[in-house]
């Protein structure tokens, strides 16, 4: 990379850090290309991004952002994963680390709060934003479904009584 490419990369990474809520730092040494591709695919599916960046450039991009506290984690071969949904990126990273021992989570940051690996793991155990939305919709729909069921019950009972009389009349006529 020449200087202009480095500047552009630092600027783009800084804009990403300004727009995200969670960053996870991980060691990726020993991952195969297929494993890295699989991890990127999983991150994309979860609405997160995964990037291997030079530590010096990542540190420059972190300066002045709320994620500046993770700079000490950037030693050796490290990769960054980020997302607007903090649970999604943590969940995806922890799940991949569980399956692949060469991917080691070093820590992360949720806003100004720096997290150790256990903090990232604890965050991954929370329900994601989509799960919370689904639960909320379910809670809202449940009373409406019950009300509809209660209102329909008398009509259904009447229909069953009439059907029973109709069958009785058919049996007597035959």
XYZ file of C-alpha atoms in Angstrom:
174
model
C 0.000 0.000 0.000
C 1.272 3.450 -0.777
C 0.635 6.458 1.456
C -2.538 7.610 -0.261
C -4.055 4.121 -0.020
C -3.117 3.973 3.665
C -4.728 7.359 4.326
C -7.888 6.289 2.528
C -7.976 3.004 4.485
C -7.522 4.788 7.837
C -10.243 7.295 6.919
C -12.685 4.569 5.897
C -11.972 2.547 9.038
C -12.399 5.659 11.205
C -15.783 6.350 9.601
C -16.794 2.754 10.300
C -15.809 3.132 13.964
C -17.827 6.349 14.184
C -20.921 4.562 12.864
C -20.796 1.278 14.825
C -21.675 0.301 18.375
C -19.500 -2.784 19.000
C -16.006 -3.875 17.960
C -14.498 -7.302 18.658
C -10.745 -7.929 18.411
C -9.600 -11.473 17.708
C -6.454 -13.402 16.900
C -6.816 -15.311 13.640
C -3.390 -16.938 13.229
C -3.636 -20.341 11.608
C -7.058 -19.931 9.994
C -7.326 -21.344 6.517
C -8.706 -19.300 3.659
C -11.855 -21.444 3.721
C -12.302 -20.752 7.460
C -11.833 -17.002 6.945
C -14.311 -17.017 4.073
C -16.801 -18.938 6.208
C -16.357 -16.462 9.067
C -16.884 -13.497 6.741
C -20.021 -15.144 5.356
C -21.384 -15.725 8.872
C -20.596 -12.155 9.892
C -22.332 -10.769 6.806
C -25.391 -12.928 7.497
C -25.530 -11.497 11.036
C -25.231 -7.920 9.770
C -21.628 -7.570 10.932
C -18.295 -6.985 9.194
C -14.934 -8.707 9.613
C -11.621 -7.265 8.477
C -7.968 -8.056 8.906
C -6.126 -4.756 9.186
C -2.563 -3.758 9.905
C -2.350 -2.928 13.585
C -0.660 0.421 13.003
C -3.367 1.551 10.565
C -6.150 0.272 12.848
C -4.598 2.137 15.800
C -4.499 5.341 13.751
C -8.156 4.847 12.810
C -9.095 4.242 16.470
C -7.490 7.492 17.671
C -10.141 9.971 18.664
C -13.001 7.456 18.572
C -14.864 5.967 21.508
C -13.182 2.607 20.811
C -9.693 3.971 21.507
C -9.431 1.685 24.575
C -8.949 -1.442 22.460
C -5.673 -0.173 20.963
C -3.547 -2.247 23.410
C -5.204 -5.423 22.073
C -3.800 -4.774 18.605
C -0.589 -6.782 18.859
C 0.339 -9.596 16.533
C -1.997 -10.941 13.856
C -5.366 -9.473 14.816
C -8.668 -9.009 13.063
C -11.576 -6.686 13.775
C -15.275 -7.438 13.646
C -17.916 -4.764 14.124
C -21.633 -4.184 13.901
C -24.376 -1.755 14.855
C -26.085 -4.618 16.718
C -23.636 -5.446 19.532
C -25.124 -8.843 20.287
C -24.976 -10.049 16.668
C -21.233 -9.500 16.241
C -20.430 -10.937 19.678
C -22.659 -13.972 19.120
C -21.168 -14.722 15.700
C -17.565 -14.307 16.895
C -18.054 -16.454 20.026
C -19.866 -19.163 18.071
C -17.085 -19.302 15.468
C -14.397 -19.336 18.182
C -16.176 -22.251 19.847
C -15.981 -24.287 16.628
C -12.482 -23.190 15.579
C -9.714 -23.068 18.203
C -7.412 -20.996 15.949
C -9.775 -18.032 16.209
C -9.269 -16.514 19.674
C -11.236 -13.533 20.946
C -8.939 -11.030 22.664
C -11.630 -8.570 23.744
C -13.714 -5.778 22.395
C -15.479 -2.545 23.093
C -19.106 -1.609 23.458
C -19.070 2.149 23.072
C -16.587 3.525 25.607
C -16.647 0.301 27.653
C -13.686 -2.009 26.959
C -14.575 -5.697 27.292
C -12.352 -8.678 28.032
C -13.043 -12.045 26.320
C -15.478 -13.009 29.097
C -17.367 -9.737 28.590
C -17.738 -10.460 24.874
C -18.923 -13.985 25.710
C -21.464 -12.642 28.229
C -22.744 -10.188 25.621
C -23.130 -13.011 23.101
C -25.483 -14.848 25.442
C -28.027 -12.016 25.356
C -30.875 -12.213 22.840
C -30.205 -10.330 19.624
C -32.164 -7.298 18.510
C -34.198 -9.410 16.075
C -35.046 -11.941 18.812
C -36.159 -9.142 21.134
C -38.341 -7.665 18.398
C -39.903 -11.075 17.716
C -40.631 -11.574 21.426
C -42.195 -8.127 21.672
C -44.438 -8.762 18.665
C -45.412 -12.120 20.180
C -46.313 -10.479 23.473
C -48.406 -7.874 21.691
C -50.193 -10.449 19.496
C -51.010 -12.914 22.288
C -53.791 -10.856 23.946
C -55.352 -10.083 20.565
C -55.355 -13.786 19.643
C -56.959 -14.710 22.951
C -59.662 -12.053 22.546
C -60.436 -13.292 19.034
C -60.632 -16.871 20.327
C -63.020 -15.907 23.127
C -65.245 -13.965 20.740
C -65.369 -16.818 18.224
C -66.076 -19.563 20.785
C -69.850 -18.973 21.170
C -70.338 -18.985 17.395
C -68.357 -22.205 17.082
C -70.400 -23.858 19.839
C -73.636 -22.865 18.147
C -72.400 -24.286 14.833
C -71.502 -27.595 16.522
C -74.936 -27.839 18.192
C -76.682 -27.188 14.871
C -74.468 -29.766 13.129
C -75.345 -32.326 15.818
C -79.081 -31.705 15.326
C -78.641 -32.017 11.552
C -76.871 -35.386 11.938
C -79.579 -36.567 14.359
C -82.318 -35.611 11.865
C -80.479 -37.431 9.043
C -80.088 -40.542 11.200
C -83.813 -40.542 12.098
C -84.850 -39.981 8.481
C -82.787 -42.924 7.251
